[in-house]
Structures are given as structure tokens and as C-alpha cells.
Short mmCIF file of C-alpha atoms in Angstrom, two decimals:
data_model
loop_
_atom_site.label_atom_id
_atom_site.label_comp_id
_atom_site.label_asym_id
_atom_site.label_seq_id
_atom_site.Cartn_x
_atom_site.Cartn_y
_atom_site.Cartn_z
CA UNK A 636 42.85 9.52 18.42
CA UNK A 637 45.74 7.17 17.73
CA UNK A 638 49.06 8.55 16.65
CA UNK A 639 50.04 8.75 13.00
CA UNK A 640 52.48 6.26 11.57
CA UNK A 641 56.00 7.47 12.36
CA UNK A 642 56.86 7.72 8.68
CA UNK A 643 53.81 9.85 7.76
CA UNK A 644 55.99 12.96 8.00
CA UNK A 645 53.46 15.35 6.42
CA UNK A 646 50.46 13.81 8.21
CA UNK A 647 48.66 12.77 5.03
CA UNK A 648 46.46 10.48 7.11
CA UNK A 649 44.73 13.54 8.52
CA UNK A 650 43.07 13.99 5.12
CA UNK A 651 40.75 11.21 6.27
CA UNK A 652 37.96 12.36 8.54
CA UNK A 653 35.18 10.94 10.66
CA UNK A 654 34.19 7.34 10.06
CA UNK A 655 36.90 6.78 7.46
CA UNK A 656 39.65 7.66 9.93
CA UNK A 657 37.99 5.46 12.53
CA UNK A 658 37.89 2.58 10.06
CA UNK A 659 41.60 2.94 9.33
CA UNK A 660 42.47 3.02 13.02
CA UNK A 661 40.32 -0.05 13.68
CA UNK A 662 42.13 -1.96 10.94
CA UNK A 663 45.51 -0.73 12.22
CA UNK A 664 44.71 -2.04 15.70
CA UNK A 665 43.70 -5.42 14.29
CA UNK A 666 46.86 -5.69 12.21
CA UNK A 667 49.13 -4.81 15.12
CA UNK A 668 47.43 -7.22 17.49
CA UNK A 669 46.74 -10.17 15.19
CA UNK A 670 48.96 -10.02 12.11
CA UNK A 671 52.30 -8.45 13.05
CA UNK A 672 53.08 -10.91 15.91
CA UNK A 673 52.72 -13.97 13.65
CA UNK A 674 53.91 -12.61 10.30
CA UNK A 675 57.50 -13.85 10.49
CA UNK A 676 56.52 -17.31 11.68
CA UNK A 677 54.02 -17.96 8.89
CA UNK A 678 56.37 -16.39 6.34
CA UNK A 679 59.21 -18.68 7.42
CA UNK A 680 56.97 -21.75 7.14
CA UNK A 681 55.42 -20.57 3.88
CA UNK A 682 51.97 -21.14 5.36
CA UNK A 683 48.85 -19.00 5.29
CA UNK A 684 47.15 -18.08 8.60
CA UNK A 685 43.71 -19.33 7.62
CA UNK A 686 42.39 -18.64 11.12
CA UNK A 687 42.64 -14.92 10.40
CA UNK A 688 40.14 -15.00 7.51
CA UNK A 689 37.17 -14.95 9.89
CA UNK A 690 38.69 -12.06 11.81
CA UNK A 691 39.36 -10.14 8.61
CA UNK A 692 35.71 -10.69 7.73
CA UNK A 693 34.61 -9.23 11.05
CA UNK A 694 36.34 -5.97 10.15
CA UNK A 695 33.58 -5.49 7.56
CA UNK A 696 35.80 -3.89 4.95
CA UNK A 697 35.92 -6.47 2.13
CA UNK A 698 32.82 -5.17 0.36
CA UNK A 699 33.10 -1.47 1.12
CA UNK A 700 34.00 -0.31 -2.38
CA UNK A 701 31.24 -2.09 -4.28
CA UNK A 702 28.04 -0.25 -5.19
CA UNK A 703 26.12 -3.53 -5.32
CA UNK A 704 26.60 -4.10 -1.61
CA UNK A 705 24.95 -2.24 1.28
CA UNK A 706 26.72 0.30 3.43
CA UNK A 707 28.57 3.60 2.88
CA UNK A 708 31.07 3.68 0.06
CA UNK A 709 34.62 4.67 1.02
CA UNK A 710 36.72 7.19 -0.78
CA UNK A 711 39.60 5.95 -2.91
CA UNK A 712 41.78 7.62 -0.30
CA UNK A 713 40.52 5.30 2.43
CA UNK A 714 40.90 2.25 0.16
CA UNK A 715 44.47 3.32 -0.51
CA UNK A 716 45.31 3.86 3.13
CA UNK A 717 43.90 0.43 3.97
CA UNK A 718 46.15 -1.18 1.35
CA UNK A 719 49.10 0.78 2.72
CA UNK A 720 48.32 -0.21 6.29
CA UNK A 721 48.10 -3.92 5.44
CA UNK A 722 51.42 -3.87 3.60
CA UNK A 723 52.96 -1.95 6.50
CA UNK A 724 52.06 -4.93 8.71
CA UNK A 725 52.66 -7.80 6.28
CA UNK A 726 52.87 -7.62 2.45
CA UNK A 727 51.71 -11.25 2.22
CA UNK A 728 48.42 -10.46 3.94
CA UNK A 729 48.05 -7.29 1.89
CA UNK A 730 48.45 -9.38 -1.25
CA UNK A 731 45.91 -11.96 -0.09
CA UNK A 732 43.40 -9.20 0.57
CA UNK A 733 44.16 -7.37 -2.67
CA UNK A 734 43.71 -10.51 -4.77
CA UNK A 735 40.40 -11.33 -3.08
CA UNK A 736 38.84 -7.87 -3.07
CA UNK A 737 40.58 -6.02 -5.89
CA UNK A 738 41.14 -8.67 -8.53
CA UNK A 739 38.50 -11.34 -7.90
CA UNK A 740 35.64 -9.26 -6.49
CA UNK A 741 36.64 -6.37 -8.73
CA UNK A 742 36.32 -8.56 -11.83
CA UNK A 743 32.85 -9.73 -10.85
CA UNK A 744 31.72 -6.22 -9.90
CA UNK A 745 33.02 -4.68 -13.13
CA UNK A 746 32.24 -7.46 -15.61
CA UNK A 747 29.51 -9.56 -14.06
CA UNK A 748 25.80 -9.26 -14.79
CA UNK A 749 23.41 -8.08 -12.10
CA UNK A 750 22.54 -11.71 -11.37
CA UNK A 751 26.19 -12.72 -11.15
CA UNK A 752 27.04 -9.85 -8.82
CA UNK A 753 24.12 -10.77 -6.58
CA UNK A 754 25.13 -14.44 -6.67
CA UNK A 755 28.77 -14.05 -5.65
CA UNK A 756 29.59 -10.66 -4.15
CA UNK A 757 27.67 -10.87 -0.85
CA UNK A 758 29.40 -14.11 0.21
CA UNK A 759 32.76 -12.76 -0.95
CA UNK A 760 32.16 -9.55 0.96
CA UNK A 761 31.56 -11.61 4.10
CA UNK A 762 34.68 -13.62 3.17
CA UNK A 763 32.60 -16.79 3.29
CA UNK A 764 33.94 -17.43 -0.20
CA UNK A 765 37.51 -16.45 -1.11
CA UNK A 766 38.46 -15.40 -4.61
CA UNK A 767 41.47 -15.71 -6.90
CA UNK A 768 42.37 -14.21 -10.28
CA UNK A 769 44.01 -16.38 -12.95
CA UNK A 770 45.60 -14.36 -15.75
CA UNK A 771 49.37 -14.95 -15.86
CA UNK A 772 50.56 -18.08 -17.66
CA UNK A 773 53.73 -20.20 -17.37
CA UNK A 774 55.12 -18.75 -20.60
CA UNK A 775 53.28 -15.45 -20.64
CA UNK A 776 53.41 -12.41 -18.39
CA UNK A 777 53.74 -8.96 -19.93
CA UNK A 778 52.59 -10.27 -23.32
CA UNK A 779 49.53 -12.09 -22.02
CA UNK A 780 47.09 -9.79 -23.83
CA UNK A 781 48.18 -11.04 -27.24
CA UNK A 782 49.90 -14.25 -26.27
CA UNK A 783 47.32 -15.90 -24.02
CA UNK A 784 47.32 -19.65 -24.67
CA UNK A 785 44.52 -20.74 -22.35
CA UNK A 786 41.47 -21.40 -24.49
CA UNK A 787 37.70 -21.47 -24.02
CA UNK A 788 35.55 -23.49 -26.40
CA UNK A 789 31.77 -23.29 -26.25
CA UNK A 790 29.68 -26.43 -26.37
CA UNK A 791 26.00 -25.57 -26.02
CA UNK A 792 25.47 -24.02 -22.58
CA UNK A 793 28.96 -25.06 -21.41
CA UNK A 794 32.45 -23.68 -21.93
CA UNK A 795 35.45 -26.01 -22.00
CA UNK A 796 38.65 -24.43 -20.64
CA UNK A 797 42.09 -25.81 -21.49
CA UNK A 798 45.50 -24.42 -20.59
CA UNK A 799 47.65 -23.39 -17.65
CA UNK A 800 48.08 -20.43 -15.32
CA UNK A 801 50.95 -19.56 -12.97
CA UNK A 802 51.55 -17.38 -9.90
CA UNK A 803 47.88 -17.36 -8.98
CA UNK A 804 47.53 -16.08 -5.43
CA UNK A 805 44.96 -17.72 -3.11
CA UNK A 806 44.35 -20.42 -5.72
CA UNK A 807 45.16 -23.41 -3.51
CA UNK A 808 42.17 -22.70 -1.26
CA UNK A 809 39.97 -20.26 -3.21
CA UNK A 810 36.28 -20.98 -3.60
CA UNK A 811 35.97 -18.91 -6.78
CA UNK A 812 38.70 -18.39 -9.37
CA UNK A 813 38.27 -15.83 -12.15
CA UNK A 814 39.97 -17.46 -15.13
CA UNK A 815 40.78 -15.51 -18.28
CA UNK A 816 40.84 -17.50 -21.53
CA UNK A 817 40.78 -16.86 -25.27
CA UNK A 818 37.58 -17.81 -27.07
CA UNK A 819 38.52 -20.18 -29.88
CA UNK A 820 35.62 -18.85 -31.95
CA UNK A 821 36.23 -15.10 -32.03
CA UNK A 822 39.75 -14.87 -30.58
CA UNK A 823 38.73 -12.49 -27.78
CA UNK A 824 39.73 -12.88 -24.12
CA UNK A 825 36.79 -13.68 -21.84
CA UNK A 826 36.39 -14.18 -18.10
CA UNK A 827 34.96 -17.24 -16.34
CA UNK A 828 34.28 -17.98 -12.69
CA UNK A 829 35.47 -21.49 -11.88
CA UNK A 830 34.04 -22.82 -8.65
CA UNK A 831 36.00 -24.96 -6.21
CA UNK A 832 35.79 -28.66 -6.98
CA UNK A 833 35.10 -28.24 -10.69
CA UNK A 834 36.46 -31.32 -12.55
CA UNK A 835 39.43 -30.54 -14.78
CA UNK A 836 40.70 -27.74 -12.51
CA UNK A 837 43.87 -28.44 -10.53
CA UNK A 838 45.82 -25.96 -8.38
CA UNK A 839 49.30 -26.93 -7.16
CA UNK A 840 51.15 -24.77 -4.64
CA UNK A 841 54.36 -23.17 -5.90
CA UNK A 842 57.18 -24.06 -3.54
CA UNK A 843 60.59 -22.50 -2.79
CA UNK A 844 59.54 -18.86 -3.09
CA UNK A 845 61.76 -16.21 -1.53
CA UNK A 846 59.06 -13.50 -1.41
CA UNK A 847 55.49 -13.26 -0.14
CA UNK A 848 55.95 -16.73 1.28
CA UNK A 849 52.66 -16.73 3.17
CA UNK A 850 50.73 -16.14 -0.05
CA UNK A 851 49.58 -19.44 -1.49
CA UNK A 852 50.53 -19.00 -5.15
CA UNK A 853 49.66 -21.87 -7.42
CA UNK A 854 50.19 -23.39 -10.81
CA UNK A 855 46.77 -24.05 -12.31
CA UNK A 856 46.05 -26.74 -14.88
CA UNK A 857 42.81 -26.60 -16.88
CA UNK A 858 42.18 -29.90 -18.62
CA UNK A 859 38.76 -30.05 -20.19
CA UNK A 860 37.43 -27.93 -17.33
CA UNK A 861 33.71 -27.45 -18.02
CA UNK A 862 32.12 -24.19 -16.87
CA UNK A 863 28.44 -23.30 -17.40
CA UNK A 864 27.53 -20.32 -19.53
CA UNK A 865 26.01 -18.85 -16.36
CA UNK A 866 29.58 -18.54 -14.99
CA UNK A 867 30.92 -16.57 -17.94
CA UNK A 868 31.28 -12.94 -16.90
CA UNK A 869 28.87 -11.24 -19.26
CA UNK A 870 30.75 -7.96 -19.38
CA UNK A 871 34.19 -9.46 -20.07
CA UNK A 872 34.41 -9.65 -23.85
CA UNK A 873 37.96 -8.57 -24.66
CA UNK A 874 41.31 -7.95 -23.00
CA UNK A 875 40.31 -4.29 -22.73
CA UNK A 876 37.90 -5.36 -19.98
CA UNK A 877 40.69 -7.30 -18.24
CA UNK A 878 42.98 -4.28 -18.46
CA UNK A 879 40.33 -2.15 -16.76
CA UNK A 880 40.57 -4.38 -13.69
CA UNK A 881 44.36 -4.14 -13.67
CA UNK A 882 44.29 -0.36 -13.93
CA UNK A 883 42.40 -0.14 -10.65
CA UNK A 884 44.43 -2.74 -8.77
CA UNK A 885 47.73 -1.30 -10.01
CA UNK A 886 47.00 1.77 -7.91
CA UNK A 887 46.63 -0.48 -4.87
CA UNK A 888 50.09 -1.94 -5.41
CA UNK A 889 51.56 1.57 -5.39
CA UNK A 890 49.90 2.10 -2.01
CA UNK A 891 51.30 -1.24 -0.81
CA UNK A 892 54.79 -0.11 -1.83
CA UNK A 893 54.37 2.99 0.34
CA UNK A 894 53.36 0.76 3.26
CA UNK A 895 56.53 -1.30 2.83
CA UNK A 896 58.65 1.86 2.71
CA UNK A 897 57.11 3.23 5.88
CA UNK A 898 57.64 -0.07 7.69
CA UNK A 899 61.27 -0.31 6.58
CA UNK A 900 61.94 3.30 7.58
CA UNK A 901 60.39 2.82 11.02
CA UNK A 902 62.35 -0.39 11.65
CA UNK A 903 65.58 1.35 10.65
CA UNK A 904 64.80 4.44 12.72
CA UNK A 905 64.11 2.43 15.88
CA UNK A 906 67.25 0.40 15.32
CA UNK A 907 69.37 3.54 14.81
CA UNK A 908 68.21 4.89 18.17
CA UNK A 909 68.97 1.69 20.05
CA UNK A 910 72.02 0.15 18.38
CA UNK A 911 75.30 1.43 19.80
CA UNK A 912 78.73 1.45 18.20
CA UNK A 913 81.82 3.35 19.33
CA UNK A 914 80.03 4.26 22.54
CA UNK A 915 77.03 6.01 21.02
CA UNK A 916 73.75 5.21 19.21
CA UNK A 917 74.45 4.83 15.52
CA UNK A 918 71.68 7.38 14.89
CA UNK A 919 74.19 10.04 15.98
CA UNK A 920 76.39 9.36 12.96
CA UNK A 921 75.93 11.60 9.94
CA UNK A 922 75.95 8.79 7.37
CA UNK A 923 73.21 6.94 9.24
CA UNK A 924 71.05 10.06 9.38
CA UNK A 925 71.63 10.49 5.66
CA UNK A 926 70.22 7.00 5.01
CA UNK A 927 67.21 7.66 7.22
CA UNK A 928 66.40 10.95 5.52
CA UNK A 929 66.72 9.35 2.08
CA UNK A 930 64.27 6.66 3.15
CA UNK A 931 61.85 9.22 4.56
CA UNK A 932 62.07 11.32 1.41
CA UNK A 933 61.25 8.38 -0.84
CA UNK A 934 58.32 7.34 1.33
CA UNK A 935 56.95 10.89 1.67
CA UNK A 936 57.19 11.68 -2.04
CA UNK A 937 55.54 8.38 -2.94
CA UNK A 938 52.77 8.87 -0.41
CA UNK A 939 52.05 12.30 -1.85
CA UNK A 940 51.81 10.75 -5.32
CA UNK A 941 49.32 8.05 -4.35
CA UNK A 942 47.22 10.50 -2.32
CA UNK A 943 46.86 12.65 -5.43
CA UNK A 944 46.12 9.55 -7.50
CA UNK A 945 43.28 8.68 -5.11
CA UNK A 946 41.89 12.19 -5.47
CA UNK A 947 41.89 11.80 -9.26
CA UNK A 948 40.13 8.45 -8.90
CA UNK A 949 37.41 9.98 -6.73
CA UNK A 950 37.01 12.80 -9.25
CA UNK A 951 36.68 10.27 -12.08
CA UNK A 952 39.55 11.86 -14.02
CA UNK A 953 42.40 9.37 -13.55
CA UNK A 954 43.79 7.49 -16.52
CA UNK A 955 45.86 4.36 -17.16
CA UNK A 956 49.07 6.34 -17.20
CA UNK A 957 48.37 7.78 -13.76
CA UNK A 958 48.19 4.31 -12.21
CA UNK A 959 51.14 3.11 -14.28
CA UNK A 960 53.44 5.95 -13.18
CA UNK A 961 52.51 5.48 -9.53
CA UNK A 962 53.15 1.74 -9.65
CA UNK A 963 56.47 2.10 -11.49
CA UNK A 964 57.76 4.99 -9.39
CA UNK A 965 56.67 3.86 -5.94
CA UNK A 966 57.93 0.30 -6.30
CA UNK A 967 61.29 1.54 -7.58
CA UNK A 968 61.64 3.88 -4.61
CA UNK A 969 60.54 1.02 -2.35
CA UNK A 970 63.43 -1.14 -3.54
CA UNK A 971 65.83 1.63 -2.61
CA UNK A 972 64.29 2.10 0.83
CA UNK A 973 64.34 -1.56 1.87
CA UNK A 974 67.93 -1.82 0.62
CA UNK A 975 69.01 1.17 2.68
CA UNK A 976 67.20 -0.18 5.74
CA UNK A 977 68.93 -3.53 5.33
CA UNK A 978 72.24 -1.68 4.98
CA UNK A 979 71.62 0.26 8.18
CA UNK A 980 70.89 -2.94 10.12
CA UNK A 981 73.97 -4.62 8.61
CA UNK A 982 74.05 -8.33 9.48
CA UNK A 983 70.90 -8.06 11.55
CA UNK A 984 69.10 -7.05 8.37
CA UNK A 985 69.23 -10.54 6.90
CA UNK A 986 67.47 -12.38 9.72
CA UNK A 987 63.75 -12.42 10.42
CA UNK A 988 64.28 -11.40 14.05
CA UNK A 989 64.44 -7.74 13.03
CA UNK A 990 61.66 -7.94 10.40
CA UNK A 991 63.48 -6.05 7.69
CA UNK A 992 64.66 -9.19 5.90
CA UNK A 993 61.03 -10.12 5.18
CA UNK A 994 60.30 -6.68 3.74
CA UNK A 995 63.44 -6.78 1.57
CA UNK A 996 62.35 -10.10 0.07
CA UNK A 997 58.68 -9.20 -0.29
CA UNK A 998 59.53 -5.95 -2.03
CA UNK A 999 60.85 -7.93 -4.98
CA UNK A 1000 57.42 -9.42 -5.63
CA UNK A 1001 55.64 -6.08 -5.36
CA UNK A 1002 58.16 -4.62 -7.78
CA UNK A 1003 57.19 -7.20 -10.41
CA UNK A 1004 53.48 -7.96 -10.14
CA UNK A 1005 50.62 -5.88 -11.58
CA UNK A 1006 52.86 -4.82 -14.45
CA UNK A 1007 56.64 -4.59 -14.47
CA UNK A 1008 58.44 -1.27 -14.22
CA UNK A 1009 59.31 -1.52 -17.91
CA UNK A 1010 55.75 -2.12 -19.10
CA UNK A 1011 54.33 0.62 -16.88
CA UNK A 1012 57.06 2.95 -18.13
CA UNK A 1013 55.98 2.33 -21.72
CA UNK A 1014 52.34 3.03 -20.81
CA UNK A 1015 53.39 6.42 -19.44
CA UNK A 1016 55.79 7.02 -22.32
CA UNK A 1017 53.01 6.43 -24.84
CA UNK A 1018 50.78 8.86 -22.98
CA UNK A 1019 53.29 11.71 -22.82
CA UNK A 1020 54.67 11.35 -26.37
CA UNK A 1021 51.63 10.09 -28.23
CA UNK A 1022 53.91 7.39 -29.67
CA UNK A 1023 53.75 3.72 -28.81
CA UNK A 1024 57.05 1.92 -28.16
CA UNK A 1025 55.42 -1.46 -27.51
CA UNK A 1026 56.63 -4.26 -29.77
#
């Protein structure tokens, strides 16, 4: 049995048993052999390693969580550990995978009809078709539920989509994009699957990013984009349905934040043992040990939180506020950890050679997407007080 991650101080991974532990170890081996060695290079060039998609597919994990697909269903704990492991290797690849499986496949699984699930999910599970999720708009983020400007107008058996989306991961090469738009007739938000090559759909790569540079985020323009009624997700009839997708994926981002913390801690720990100043390894200095223990404490506390969250998910008792607190707390602690790791590496912390610079930058994106700290805080605040502070 492979060793635990260095930062898994309380051995939470041992809660996984049998085939689930074997699956995690198989994914870990793949990430260390195929992803970690090339992560900095692709990040620096802001390119996506498309050659890895086939190898990701061969892992056989993309469709594990969906009842509509064959095979044993994993626990939420395994799904969380997989998200953590991917972010530990490369947050960009974790985001690519999360968008495809959690947001795109998750939308179809939760809101699609039986026919739609059968039409799209098998190919997406095999990663023969890659998905994207288009919700955020150029002028709308946290207020998108009430302020969505993208519209859908029905004409017979066709829907005409007009508007714009921004920050849409995978969109430059996705085969299927789940687009959320407001029905001009009843005012409700509905979901549509736009297939690659549909006239009126344009995706333009966003340049000059300083985080998650390997992720191919795009600006999407919808100009008279005609989608058949057969591609309208039958179970997506209001923003409440959209929010249900986000509740589930928000938990995954909390797990990703833990993966980033563990990676940053391990980089800093190795560096502290090897780097010498004043004739001794810097790990022998009290202030350096203080930084390391702070990092480990943040990571351990956050890992304990998401493990419990996964247990609530498997029990069917978790609520919006549980995911919201985990996302807000873990990403805040993550920002502290990557900052302390960068501090420990000093000047070497701002170059890609030592990896930590990439994690520092990528942490900023994880901190913001899937609901800002402020919005998630208000979700929890409403739950504990019974009073809404939303404008």
C-alpha cells in the first residue's frame, strides 16, 4: 500500500477501504507520472495538455458518481479525495475535470430527461465528448440568479439564445456546453445543451490570466444561437435547479482547496529540510517550524471539515449551508497556507522552478469561483440566524 500524503497528519485517507482506496492510489500514480512533470510548462504557456484527455479517460473515473451509468457508485468521500488529489498535483487539471464531470455532466444527470442522460452521459463518461458549463456573465457573477441577461426565446421546436457568458472553463474545445438563459416568456432560468459547431455560438479564449493558466476559459457570445427543444434540459425550470448543481460542486472546490494546502505544505516542508542558512537547515529555526505547523493545522482542520461534509452527503442530510461554510472556510485557510509557503521559500517562492508560485496564483481563482467568500458567508449566516442579509 502506498504511503499517505505527507500532509495527511491524521491519516484521513485510511477511511477509504478496498476498491475505493485502490482507485485513489491508481489516480495518484497517474497524476505523479503524467501531470506533475508537465504542469509548470503548460501553465507557463497557458496551454491545455489535450493529449492527457485520453489517459484521464482510461482511468475510468469520469462517470463513477452517476446512477445512470454502469459500475459501482463511489462514496462522496472517494469523490472528495479524488478532487483533492487532482488539485494537489495541478489545480488547472482539477478544474478541467471538475467542470466536465461536476458541472456539465452533473447538470445533465440532475436536470436531463432519461433520453437526454442516455444520449450524452455515456460519451461524456468515456471523455469522448467534453463538457462545459456557461452561467457567469460579463456583468454578472454573484447576482446572476436575478440579473441574468442571456435570453432564450422559443420559436416552435427551437430555442433562440442571445447574450454573453464569461469565464467558461473548457469552452474553447468543449463538445457540449450547458448554457443557462432566462426564458423571455415566463422569466425563469432554463438550461440548454449547445453542441459544438452550432451557428451563433462563439467561444474566444481569455488571455493574460495569472491563475489556472492551463484552463481554457472563454468569453462566449450567443447571437441568434438556435437550439432544438430536444436539447433543453427538461428538469431545469428555474434558478433553484441551477443552484442545486452549484451546491454539489461547491463541496468539490473545498476539497480542491485542501489539495492545494497539502501541496504547499509539502513543498515548504521539503524546502525547509534542504535549504541551509547560517550553517544549518532553515527547518531548525523556530520561526520556520511555526510557519510549517500553522500550514499543517490549516490543512488538517480543513480536511476534517470536508471529510465530515462527505459523510453528511452520503447520509443525505447535508444542506446548502454545509457546502457554503466548507467552501468559504477552506479557501480562506488555503490563501493563508500558500502565502506562508511562499514566505518560507522567500525569493524562490515566486518562480515556477519550485512549484509554489503556481499554487499561490491558482489559489486566487479557487478562492473566487463557485461562490465568493462573502456570498457563501451570507448563505451560512442566513441559516444560523434565520434572517437573510442578501440585498
